[in-house]
Short mmCIF file of C-alpha atoms and ligand atoms in Angstrom, two decimals:
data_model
loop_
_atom_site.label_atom_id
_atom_site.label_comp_id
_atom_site.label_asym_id
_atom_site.label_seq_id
_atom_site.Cartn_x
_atom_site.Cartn_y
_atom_site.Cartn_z
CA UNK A 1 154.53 10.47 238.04
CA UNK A 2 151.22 11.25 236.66
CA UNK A 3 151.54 12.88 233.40
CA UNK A 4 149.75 15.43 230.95
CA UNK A 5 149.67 15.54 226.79
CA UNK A 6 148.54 18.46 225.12
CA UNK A 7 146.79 17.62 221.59
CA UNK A 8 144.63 15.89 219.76
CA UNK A 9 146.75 14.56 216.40
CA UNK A 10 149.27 11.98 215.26
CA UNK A 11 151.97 13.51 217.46
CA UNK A 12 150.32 13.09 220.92
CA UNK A 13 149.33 10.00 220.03
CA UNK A 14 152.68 8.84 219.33
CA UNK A 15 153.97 10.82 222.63
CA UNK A 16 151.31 8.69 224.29
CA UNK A 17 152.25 5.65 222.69
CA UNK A 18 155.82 6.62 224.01
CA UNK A 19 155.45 7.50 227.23
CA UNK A 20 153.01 4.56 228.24
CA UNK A 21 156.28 2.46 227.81
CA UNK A 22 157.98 4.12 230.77
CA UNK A 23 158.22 2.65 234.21
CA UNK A 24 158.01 6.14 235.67
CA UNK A 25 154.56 7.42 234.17
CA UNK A 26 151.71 6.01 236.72
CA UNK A 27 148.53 8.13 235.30
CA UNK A 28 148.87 9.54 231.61
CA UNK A 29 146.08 11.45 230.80
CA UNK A 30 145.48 13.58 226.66
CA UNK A 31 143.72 17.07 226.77
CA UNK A 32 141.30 16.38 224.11
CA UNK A 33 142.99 13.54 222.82
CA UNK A 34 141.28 11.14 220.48
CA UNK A 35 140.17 7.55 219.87
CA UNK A 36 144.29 5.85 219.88
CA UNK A 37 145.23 8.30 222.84
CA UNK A 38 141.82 6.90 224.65
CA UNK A 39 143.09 3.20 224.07
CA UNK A 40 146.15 3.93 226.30
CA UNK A 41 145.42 7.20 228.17
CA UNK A 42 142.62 8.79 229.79
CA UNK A 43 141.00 11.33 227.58
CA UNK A 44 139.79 14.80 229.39
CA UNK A 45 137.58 17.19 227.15
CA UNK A 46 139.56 20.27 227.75
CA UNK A 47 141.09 22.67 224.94
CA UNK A 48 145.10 23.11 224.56
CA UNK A 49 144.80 27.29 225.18
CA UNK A 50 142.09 26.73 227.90
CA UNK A 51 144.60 27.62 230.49
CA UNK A 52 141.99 27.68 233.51
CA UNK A 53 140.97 24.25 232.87
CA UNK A 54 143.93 22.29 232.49
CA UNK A 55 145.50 24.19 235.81
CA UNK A 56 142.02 22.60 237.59
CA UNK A 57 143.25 18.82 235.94
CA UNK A 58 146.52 19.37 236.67
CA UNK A 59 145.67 19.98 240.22
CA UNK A 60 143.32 17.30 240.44
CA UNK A 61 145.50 14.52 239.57
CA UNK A 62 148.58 15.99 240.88
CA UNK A 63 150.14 16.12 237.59
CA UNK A 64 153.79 16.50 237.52
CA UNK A 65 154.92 16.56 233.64
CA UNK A 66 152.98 18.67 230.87
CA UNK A 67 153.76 17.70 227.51
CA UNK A 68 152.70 20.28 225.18
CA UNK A 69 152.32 18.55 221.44
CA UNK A 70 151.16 22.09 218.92
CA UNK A 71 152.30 25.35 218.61
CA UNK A 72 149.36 27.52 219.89
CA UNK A 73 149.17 27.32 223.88
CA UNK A 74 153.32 27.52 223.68
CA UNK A 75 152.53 30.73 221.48
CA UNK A 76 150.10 31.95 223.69
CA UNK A 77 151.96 31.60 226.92
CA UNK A 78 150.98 28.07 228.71
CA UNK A 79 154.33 27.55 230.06
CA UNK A 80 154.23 31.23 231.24
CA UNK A 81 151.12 30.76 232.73
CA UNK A 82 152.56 27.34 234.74
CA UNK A 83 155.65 29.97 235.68
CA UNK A 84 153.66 32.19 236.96
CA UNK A 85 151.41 30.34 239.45
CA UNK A 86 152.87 29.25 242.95
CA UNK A 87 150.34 25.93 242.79
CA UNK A 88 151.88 24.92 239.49
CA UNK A 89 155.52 26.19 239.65
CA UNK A 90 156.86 22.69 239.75
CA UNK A 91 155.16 21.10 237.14
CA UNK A 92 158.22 20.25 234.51
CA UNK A 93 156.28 21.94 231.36
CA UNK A 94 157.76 20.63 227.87
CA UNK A 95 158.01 23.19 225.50
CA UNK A 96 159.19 27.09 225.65
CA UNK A 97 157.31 30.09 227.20
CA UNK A 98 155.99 32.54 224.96
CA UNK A 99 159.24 34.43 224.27
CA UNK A 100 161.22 31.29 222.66
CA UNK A 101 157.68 30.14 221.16
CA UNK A 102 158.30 33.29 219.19
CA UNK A 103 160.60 31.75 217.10
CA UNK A 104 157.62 30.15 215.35
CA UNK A 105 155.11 32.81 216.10
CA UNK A 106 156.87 35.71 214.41
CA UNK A 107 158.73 34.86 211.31
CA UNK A 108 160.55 38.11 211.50
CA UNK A 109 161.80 37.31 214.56
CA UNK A 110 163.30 33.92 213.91
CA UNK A 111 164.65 35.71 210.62
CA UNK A 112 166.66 38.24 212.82
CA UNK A 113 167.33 35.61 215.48
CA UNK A 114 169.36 33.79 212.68
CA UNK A 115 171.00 37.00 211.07
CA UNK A 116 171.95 38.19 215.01
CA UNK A 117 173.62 34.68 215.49
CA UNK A 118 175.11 33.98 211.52
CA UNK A 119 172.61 30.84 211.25
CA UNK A 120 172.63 30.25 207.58
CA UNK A 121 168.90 31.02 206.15
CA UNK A 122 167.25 32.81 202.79
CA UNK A 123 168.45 36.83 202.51
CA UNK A 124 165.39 38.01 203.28
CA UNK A 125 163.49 41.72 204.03
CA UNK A 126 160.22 42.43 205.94
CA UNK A 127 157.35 44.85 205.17
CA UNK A 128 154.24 46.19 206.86
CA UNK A 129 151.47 48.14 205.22
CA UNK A 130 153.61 51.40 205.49
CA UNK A 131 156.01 49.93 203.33
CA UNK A 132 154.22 48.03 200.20
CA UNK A 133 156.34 50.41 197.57
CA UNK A 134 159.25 49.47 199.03
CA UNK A 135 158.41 45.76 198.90
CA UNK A 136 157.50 45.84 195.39
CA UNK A 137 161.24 47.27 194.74
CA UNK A 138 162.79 44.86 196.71
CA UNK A 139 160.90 42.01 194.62
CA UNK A 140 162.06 43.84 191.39
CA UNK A 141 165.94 43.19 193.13
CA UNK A 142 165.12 39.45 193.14
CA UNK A 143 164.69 36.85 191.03
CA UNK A 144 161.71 34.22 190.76
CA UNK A 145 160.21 32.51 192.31
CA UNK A 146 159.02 35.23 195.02
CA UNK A 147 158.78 33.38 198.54
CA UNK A 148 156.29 35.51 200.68
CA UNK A 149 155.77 34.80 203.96
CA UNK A 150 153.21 35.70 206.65
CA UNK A 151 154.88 36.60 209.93
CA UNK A 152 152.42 35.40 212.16
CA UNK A 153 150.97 31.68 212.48
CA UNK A 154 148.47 31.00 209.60
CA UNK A 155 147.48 27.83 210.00
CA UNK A 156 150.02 26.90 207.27
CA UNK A 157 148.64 28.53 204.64
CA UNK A 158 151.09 32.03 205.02
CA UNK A 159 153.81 30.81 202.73
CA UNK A 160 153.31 31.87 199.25
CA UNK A 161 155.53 30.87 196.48
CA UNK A 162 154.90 32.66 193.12
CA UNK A 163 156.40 32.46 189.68
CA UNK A 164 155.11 36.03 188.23
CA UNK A 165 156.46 39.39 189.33
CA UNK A 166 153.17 41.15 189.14
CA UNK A 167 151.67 38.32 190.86
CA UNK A 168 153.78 38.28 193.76
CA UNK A 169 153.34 42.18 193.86
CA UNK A 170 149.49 42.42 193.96
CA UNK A 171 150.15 39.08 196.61
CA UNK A 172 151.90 41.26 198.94
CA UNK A 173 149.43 44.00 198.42
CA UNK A 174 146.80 41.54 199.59
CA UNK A 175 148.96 40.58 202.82
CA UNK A 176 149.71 43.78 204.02
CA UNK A 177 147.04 45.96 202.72
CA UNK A 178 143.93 43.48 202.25
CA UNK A 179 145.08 41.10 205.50
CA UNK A 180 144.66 38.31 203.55
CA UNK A 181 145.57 35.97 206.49
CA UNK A 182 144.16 38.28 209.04
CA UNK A 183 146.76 39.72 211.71
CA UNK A 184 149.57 37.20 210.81
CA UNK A 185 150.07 39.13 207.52
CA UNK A 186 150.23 42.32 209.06
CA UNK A 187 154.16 42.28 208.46
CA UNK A 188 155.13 39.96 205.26
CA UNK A 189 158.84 38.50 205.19
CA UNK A 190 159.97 38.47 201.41
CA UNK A 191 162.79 35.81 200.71
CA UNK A 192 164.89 34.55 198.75
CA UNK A 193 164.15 31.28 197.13
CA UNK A 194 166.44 28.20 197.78
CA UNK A 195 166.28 25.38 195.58
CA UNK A 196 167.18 22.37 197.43
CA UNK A 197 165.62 19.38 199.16
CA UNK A 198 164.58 19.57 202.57
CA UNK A 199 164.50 17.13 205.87
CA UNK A 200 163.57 17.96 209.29
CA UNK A 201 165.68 18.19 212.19
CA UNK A 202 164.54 18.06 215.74
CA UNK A 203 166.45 18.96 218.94
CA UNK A 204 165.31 18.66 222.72
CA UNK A 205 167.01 21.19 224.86
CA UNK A 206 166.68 22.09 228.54
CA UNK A 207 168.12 25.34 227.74
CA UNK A 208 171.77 24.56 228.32
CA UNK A 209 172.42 21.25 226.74
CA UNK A 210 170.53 19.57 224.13
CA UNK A 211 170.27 16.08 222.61
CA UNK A 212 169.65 15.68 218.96
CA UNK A 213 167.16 13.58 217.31
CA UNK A 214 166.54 11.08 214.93
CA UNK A 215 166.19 13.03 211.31
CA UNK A 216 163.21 12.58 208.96
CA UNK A 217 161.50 13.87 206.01
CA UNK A 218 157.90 14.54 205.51
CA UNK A 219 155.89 14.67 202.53
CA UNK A 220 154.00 18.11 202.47
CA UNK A 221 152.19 18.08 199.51
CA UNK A 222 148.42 16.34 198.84
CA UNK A 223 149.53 15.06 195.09
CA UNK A 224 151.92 12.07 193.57
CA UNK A 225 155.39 13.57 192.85
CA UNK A 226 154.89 16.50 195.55
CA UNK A 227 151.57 18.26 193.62
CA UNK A 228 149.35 20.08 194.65
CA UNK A 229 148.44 21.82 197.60
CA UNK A 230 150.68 21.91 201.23
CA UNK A 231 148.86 19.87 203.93
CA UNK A 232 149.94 18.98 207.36
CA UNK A 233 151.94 16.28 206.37
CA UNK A 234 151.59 12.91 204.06
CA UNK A 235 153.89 10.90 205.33
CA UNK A 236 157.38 11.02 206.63
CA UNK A 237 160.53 8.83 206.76
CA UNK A 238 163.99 8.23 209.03
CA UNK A 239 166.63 7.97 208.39
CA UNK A 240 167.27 10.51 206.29
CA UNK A 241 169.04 8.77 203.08
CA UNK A 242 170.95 11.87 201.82
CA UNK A 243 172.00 13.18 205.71
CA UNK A 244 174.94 11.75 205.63
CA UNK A 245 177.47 12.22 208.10
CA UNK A 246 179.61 15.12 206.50
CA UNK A 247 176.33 17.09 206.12
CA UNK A 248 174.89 15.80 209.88
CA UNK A 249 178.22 17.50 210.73
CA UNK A 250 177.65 21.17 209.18
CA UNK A 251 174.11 21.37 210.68
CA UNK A 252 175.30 20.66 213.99
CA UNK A 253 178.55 23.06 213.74
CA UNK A 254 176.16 25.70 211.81
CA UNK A 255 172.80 25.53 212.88
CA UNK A 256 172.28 23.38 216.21
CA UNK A 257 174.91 24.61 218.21
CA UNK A 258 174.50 28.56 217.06
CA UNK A 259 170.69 28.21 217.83
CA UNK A 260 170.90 26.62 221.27
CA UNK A 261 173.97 29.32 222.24
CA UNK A 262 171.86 32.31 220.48
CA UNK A 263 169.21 31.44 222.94
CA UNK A 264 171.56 31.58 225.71
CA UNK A 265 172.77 34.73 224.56
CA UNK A 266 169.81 36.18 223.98
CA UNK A 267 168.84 35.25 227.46
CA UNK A 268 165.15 33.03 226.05
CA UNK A 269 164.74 30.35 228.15
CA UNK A 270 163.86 27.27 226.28
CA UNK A 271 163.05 24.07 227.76
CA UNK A 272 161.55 21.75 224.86
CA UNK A 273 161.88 20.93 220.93
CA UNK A 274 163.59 22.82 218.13
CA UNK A 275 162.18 21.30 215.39
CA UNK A 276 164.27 23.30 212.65
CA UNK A 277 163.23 22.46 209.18
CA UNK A 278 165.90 22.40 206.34
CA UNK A 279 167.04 22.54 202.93
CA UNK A 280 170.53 21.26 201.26
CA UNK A 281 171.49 23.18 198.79
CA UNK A 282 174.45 21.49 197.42
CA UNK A 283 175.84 20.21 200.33
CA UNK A 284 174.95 23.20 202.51
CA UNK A 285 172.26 22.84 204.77
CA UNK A 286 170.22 26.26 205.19
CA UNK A 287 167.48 27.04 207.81
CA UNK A 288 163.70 27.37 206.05
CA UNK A 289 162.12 28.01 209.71
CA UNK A 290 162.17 27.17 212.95
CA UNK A 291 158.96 25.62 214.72
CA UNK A 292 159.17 25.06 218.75
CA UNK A 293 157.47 21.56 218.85
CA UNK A 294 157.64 18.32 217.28
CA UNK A 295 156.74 18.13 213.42
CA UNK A 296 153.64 15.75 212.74
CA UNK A 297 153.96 13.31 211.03
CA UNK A 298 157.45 13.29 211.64
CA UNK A 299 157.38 12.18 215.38
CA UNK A 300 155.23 9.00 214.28
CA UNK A 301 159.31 7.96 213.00
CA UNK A 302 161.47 9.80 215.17
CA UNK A 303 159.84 8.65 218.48
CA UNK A 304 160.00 4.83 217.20
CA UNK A 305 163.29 4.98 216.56
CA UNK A 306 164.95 7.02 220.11
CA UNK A 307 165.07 3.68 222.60
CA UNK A 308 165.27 6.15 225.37
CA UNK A 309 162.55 6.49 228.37
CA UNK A 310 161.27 9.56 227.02
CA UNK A 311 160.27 10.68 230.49
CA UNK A 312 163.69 10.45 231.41
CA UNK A 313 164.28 12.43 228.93
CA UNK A 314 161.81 15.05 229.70
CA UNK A 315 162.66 14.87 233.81
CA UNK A 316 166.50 16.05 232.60
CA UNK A 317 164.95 18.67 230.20
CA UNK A 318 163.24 20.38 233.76
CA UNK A 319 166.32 19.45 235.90
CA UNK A 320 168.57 21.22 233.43
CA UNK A 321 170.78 17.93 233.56
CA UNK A 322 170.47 17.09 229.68
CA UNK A 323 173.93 16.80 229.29
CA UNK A 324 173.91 13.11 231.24
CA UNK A 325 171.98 11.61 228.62
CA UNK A 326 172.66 10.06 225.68
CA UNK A 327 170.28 9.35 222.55
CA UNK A 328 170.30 6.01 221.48
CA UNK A 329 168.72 5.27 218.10
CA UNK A 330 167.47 2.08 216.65
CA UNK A 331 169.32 1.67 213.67
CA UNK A 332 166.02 0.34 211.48
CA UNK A 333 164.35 2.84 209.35
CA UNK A 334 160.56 3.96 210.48
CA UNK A 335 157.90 5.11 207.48
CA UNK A 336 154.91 6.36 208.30
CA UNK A 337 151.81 6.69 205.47
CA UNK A 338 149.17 8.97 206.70
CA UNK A 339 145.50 8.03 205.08
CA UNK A 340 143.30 10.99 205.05
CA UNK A 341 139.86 12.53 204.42
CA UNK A 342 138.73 12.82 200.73
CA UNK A 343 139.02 16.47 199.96
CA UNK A 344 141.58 17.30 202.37
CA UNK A 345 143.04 20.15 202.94
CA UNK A 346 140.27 21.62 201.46
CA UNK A 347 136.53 20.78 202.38
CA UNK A 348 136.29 17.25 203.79
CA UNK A 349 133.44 15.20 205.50
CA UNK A 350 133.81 13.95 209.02
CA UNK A 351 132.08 11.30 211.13
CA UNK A 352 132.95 8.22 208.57
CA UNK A 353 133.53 4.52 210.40
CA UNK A 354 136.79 3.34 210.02
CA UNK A 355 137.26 -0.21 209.36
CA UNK A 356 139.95 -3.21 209.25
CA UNK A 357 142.33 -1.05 212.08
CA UNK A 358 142.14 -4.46 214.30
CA UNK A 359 143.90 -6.35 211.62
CA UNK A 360 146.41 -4.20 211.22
CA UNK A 361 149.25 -6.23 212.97
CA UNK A 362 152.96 -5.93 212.09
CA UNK A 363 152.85 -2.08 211.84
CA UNK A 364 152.18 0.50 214.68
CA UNK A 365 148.47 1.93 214.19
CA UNK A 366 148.66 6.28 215.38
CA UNK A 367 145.22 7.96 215.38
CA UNK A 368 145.25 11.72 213.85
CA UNK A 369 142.36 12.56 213.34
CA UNK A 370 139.71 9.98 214.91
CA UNK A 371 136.99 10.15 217.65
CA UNK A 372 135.28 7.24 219.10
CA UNK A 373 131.43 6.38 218.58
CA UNK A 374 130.52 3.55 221.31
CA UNK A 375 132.79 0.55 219.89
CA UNK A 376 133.18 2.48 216.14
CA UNK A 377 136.20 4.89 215.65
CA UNK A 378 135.15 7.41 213.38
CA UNK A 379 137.19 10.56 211.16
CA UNK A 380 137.33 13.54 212.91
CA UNK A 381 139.38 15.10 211.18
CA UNK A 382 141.58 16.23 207.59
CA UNK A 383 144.70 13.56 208.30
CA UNK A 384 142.88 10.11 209.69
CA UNK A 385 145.09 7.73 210.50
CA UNK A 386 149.37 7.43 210.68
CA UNK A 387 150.66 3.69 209.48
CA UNK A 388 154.53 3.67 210.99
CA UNK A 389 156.40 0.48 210.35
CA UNK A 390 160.08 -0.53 210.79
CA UNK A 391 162.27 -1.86 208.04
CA UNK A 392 166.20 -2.76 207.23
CA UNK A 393 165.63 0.19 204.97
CA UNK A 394 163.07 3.14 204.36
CA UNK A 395 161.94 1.30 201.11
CA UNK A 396 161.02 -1.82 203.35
CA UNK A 397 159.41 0.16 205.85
CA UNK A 398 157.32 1.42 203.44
CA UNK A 399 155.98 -1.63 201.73
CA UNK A 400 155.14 -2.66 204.81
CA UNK A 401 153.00 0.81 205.85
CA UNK A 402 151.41 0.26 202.03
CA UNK A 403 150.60 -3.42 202.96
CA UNK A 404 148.49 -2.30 206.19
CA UNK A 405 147.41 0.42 204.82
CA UNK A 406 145.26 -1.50 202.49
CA UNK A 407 143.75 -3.68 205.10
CA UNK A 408 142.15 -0.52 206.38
CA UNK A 409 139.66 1.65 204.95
CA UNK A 410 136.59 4.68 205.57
CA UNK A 411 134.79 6.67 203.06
CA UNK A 412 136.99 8.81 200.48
CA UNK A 413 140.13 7.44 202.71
CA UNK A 414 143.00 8.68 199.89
CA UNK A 415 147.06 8.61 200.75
CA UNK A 416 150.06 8.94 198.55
CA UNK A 417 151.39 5.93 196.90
CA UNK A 418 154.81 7.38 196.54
CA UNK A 419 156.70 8.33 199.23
CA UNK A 420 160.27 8.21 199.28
CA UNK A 421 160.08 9.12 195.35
CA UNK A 422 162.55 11.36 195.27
CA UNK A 423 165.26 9.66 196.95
P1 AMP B 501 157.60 27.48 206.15
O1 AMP B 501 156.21 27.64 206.69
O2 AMP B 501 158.50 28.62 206.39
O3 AMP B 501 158.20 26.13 206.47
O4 AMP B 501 157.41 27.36 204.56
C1 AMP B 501 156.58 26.37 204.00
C2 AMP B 501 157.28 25.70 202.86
O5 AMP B 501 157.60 26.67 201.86
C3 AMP B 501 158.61 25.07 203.23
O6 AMP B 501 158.46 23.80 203.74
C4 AMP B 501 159.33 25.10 201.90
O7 AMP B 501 158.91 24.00 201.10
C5 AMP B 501 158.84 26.35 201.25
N1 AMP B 501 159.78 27.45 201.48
C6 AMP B 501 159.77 28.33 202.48
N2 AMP B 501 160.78 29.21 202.37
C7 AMP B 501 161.45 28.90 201.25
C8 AMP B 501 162.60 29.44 200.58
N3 AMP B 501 163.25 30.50 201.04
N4 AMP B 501 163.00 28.83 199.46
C9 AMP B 501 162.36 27.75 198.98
N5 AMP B 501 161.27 27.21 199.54
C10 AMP B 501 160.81 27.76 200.67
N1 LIG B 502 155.26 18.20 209.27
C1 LIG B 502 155.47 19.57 209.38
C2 LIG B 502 155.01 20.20 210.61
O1 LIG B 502 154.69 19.55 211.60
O2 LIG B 502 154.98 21.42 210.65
#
C-alpha cells in the first residue's frame, strides 16, 4: 500500500526509516519531510494542518495509510476531517480525532480524564481569569515548588516550575490575566509537585486493544546534569534501567489499562499512540501528562528496538484486530544523542552545511532538523541531527552514538556529553 507521514523531525524520519523495511509499503511519501526522509521517501511540500492539500496527495497516489508524527493536525481535527469525507473514509489514519487529541490539547481535560478514571497524577486545581484570587489561595495551601501549567498547547514552553510564592503568584497573574502564552493560558492548571524521576511510556491502541511499547527516557534539558532550559529533547535511551518488572507491572495495572478502558468508557475513539509520560516516586509510578503521538527523540529508540512490521501494526490498529499481535522487542539497548543548533532553544542560525554524515557507519544516522541544498544537507532547524546506536547495554550504546557523533560536524553543532548520568 502506498503510504503517508506527517512531519518534518526526528520522529518521521525514524517512522520512515521503519516503514521502508516493510514488504507491504509500495510508495512512502513525507509531508514536508526533510533531507533523511528524502533519502528513502518522496518528499511533498505540503504543511501537516493543510488539510485541503494532503486530501489532493492522498487522492493522487491512492494513499491508503496516514501516519500522523506531531500533535497539531491530530489537535486540530485531521483524522476528523479523513472521517468526514466519503473519498477518504477508508484511509486507516494513525492517530486520534480531535476529541482523544484533547488529552494533549487541554491539560484540564486530561487532568479530569485521570481523576474520572482514578489514574494516579499530581492533586491539582484549575483557574481562569475569573478566578486569580482563588488561585493565589490555593498556592498559599501548597508547598514549593509551584508547578503551573498552561492548558492549551504552548509549544512547550506552558509548564512553569517556581520556587517563590510571590513569584508563582504574579506568574499566574501573567497566564490568566496578561495571556502570557496567548489562548493556551487562558485556564492555568496549578499542581502539585512530584519529586521523582521520569521515563516515557508509549502505547498503540486501536481503541479496544492495545500493545505496549518499548520504554525510554529522554533528556529534556539543554545543560550537563539536566540545566538549563527544556528543549524538545537531547537525547533518549531504552531500556529503561530502573523500569523494572514490579514497577512495568503497576503502570500497566494503574495507568495503561485505566486509560485505554476510560476511553472506552468515555466513548473517545482512539486509534493511535498514548505516549504517557511518567514519574516514580518511590516505587509508584504517577502520570505527568499524556501526549497523543510518539515522543521525539524517544521513537529514534523505541522504533529500533520493536522487530515488528510496523505497518502490520498500523493495518490492525484500523482493523480494530490489535489484540492478534504481539510486540516483540530486541533485547539490545538503543541511545540516541541529538546534535543541535548553537543557541538552541533560544535564537539559533539555520542554513549551516553539515559534514562527515557519510562516514558515519555503525550507528543509524535520523535527520531532525535538515533540508537539502543540491548534494549539501544543511540545518534547518533547533535539533539537527539524531545518532541512535545499539549496544549490550545503554552505556555501550552510548559510546558508540558519542563515537559518531564526533565524526560529524556544522557550525555551533553542541550536544550533551552526559546522558544516562543519572542512572
Ligand atoms: P508537561 O508538559 O506536563 O510534561 O511538563 C513538562 C515538564 O515539567 C515535565 O516533563 C516534568 O519534568 C515537569 N513537571 C510537570 N508536572 C510536574 C509535577 N507535577 N511535578 C514535578 N514536575 C513536573
Ligand atoms: N520528548 C518529549 C516529547 O516528544 O514531547
Amino acid at each position: 500500500m502506498n503510504i503517508l507521514i506527517l512531519g518534518s523531525g526526528g520522529r518521521e524520519h525514524t517512522f520512515s526509516w521503519k516503514i521502508a523495511q516493510s514488504s507491504q509499503c509500495d510508495k512512502l511519501f513525507v509531508a514536508p519531510g526533510n533531507a533523511g526522509t528524502a533519502q528513502i521517501a518522496t518528499n511533498v511540500a505540503i504543511g501537516v494542518t493543510d488539510f485541503e492539500a494532503i486530501k489532493e496527495l492522498v487522492i493522487k497516489e491512492a494513499i491508503e495509510m496516514v501516519v500522523v508524527g506531531p500533535e497539531a493536525p491530530l489537535v486540530e481535527g485531521v483524522h476528523d476531517f479523513f472521517k468526514a469525507d466519503a473519498a477518504l473514509q477508508n484511509v486507516i489514519v494513525i492517530g486520534p480525532e480531535k476529541l482523544g487529541a484533547t488529552l494533549e490539547g487541554s491539560k484540564e481535560f486530561s487532568k479530569e480524564f485521570m481523576q474520572r478514571h482514578n489514574i494516579p497524577t499530581a492533586a491539582y486545581q484549575s483557574f481562569d481569569k475569573n478566578t486569580v484570587e482563588e488561585g493565589c489561595q490555593f498556592l498559599e495551601t501548597l508547598k514549593a515548588p509551584y508547578v503551573l501549567k498552561a492548558d492549551g498547547l504552548a509549544a512547550g514552553k506552558g509548564v512553569l516550575i517556581i520556587q517563590d510564592l510571590d513569584e508563582a503568584k504574579s506568574s499566574l497573574r501573567e497566564m490568566l490575566v496578561d495571556a502570557k502564552f496567548g489562548e493556551a493560558s487562558a485556564k492555568v492548571v496549578i499542581e502539585e509537585f512530584l519529586d521523582g524521576i521520569e521515563l516515557s511510556c508509549f502505547v498503540l491502541t486501536d481503541g479496544k486493544n492495545y500493545v505496549t511499547l518499548p520504554y525510554a527516557k529522554d533528556y529534556k534539558r539543554i545543560g550537563e546534569g539536566d540545566t538549563g532550559l527544556n528543549t524538545g529533547g537531547m537525547g533518549a535511551i531504552s531500556p529503561v534501567p530502573f523500569a523494572d518488572d514490579t514497577f512495568l507491572d503497576k503502570v500497566e495495572e494503574r495507568i495503561i489499562k485505566p486509560t485505554v478502558n476510560g476511553l472506552n468508557q468515555d466513548n473517545i475513539p482512539y486509534k493511535g499512540f498514548i505516549f504517557i509520560g511518567l514519574i516514580r516516586v518511590g516505587d509508584d509510578p504517577f502520570v505527568i501528562e499524556y501526549n497523543v503521538r510518539m515522543g521525539d527523540p524517544e521513537t529514534e529508540v523505541v522504533l529500533p528496538r520493536v522487530k515488528n512490521d510496523l505497518v502490520e501494526l498500523f493495518k490492525a490498529v484500523g482493523n480494530e484486530n490489535l489484540d492478534t499481535i504481539a510486540i516483540e522487542k530486541d533485547d539490545r539497548a538503543a541511545t540516541t544523542v541529538m546534535t543541535v543548533s548553537g543557541g538552541y532553544p533560544e535564537a539559533y542560525e539555520k542554513g549551516k552545511e553539515i559534514a562527515g554524515l557519510e562516514t558515519i557507519q555503525d550507528s543509524i544516522v535520523f535527520h531532525a532538523g535538515t533540508k537539502l541544498d543540491g548534494n549539501k544537507v544543511l540545518t534547518s532547524g533547533g535539533r539537527v541531527i539524531a545518532i541512535t546506536s545499539y549496544g549490550t547495554d545503554f552505556r555501550e550504546a552510548l559510546q558508540r552514538s558519542y563515537q559518531n557523533v564526533d565524526k560529524m560536524s556544522f557550525d555551533k553543532m553542541y550536544f550533551r556529553t552526559d546522558l544516562g548520568f543519572d542512572l
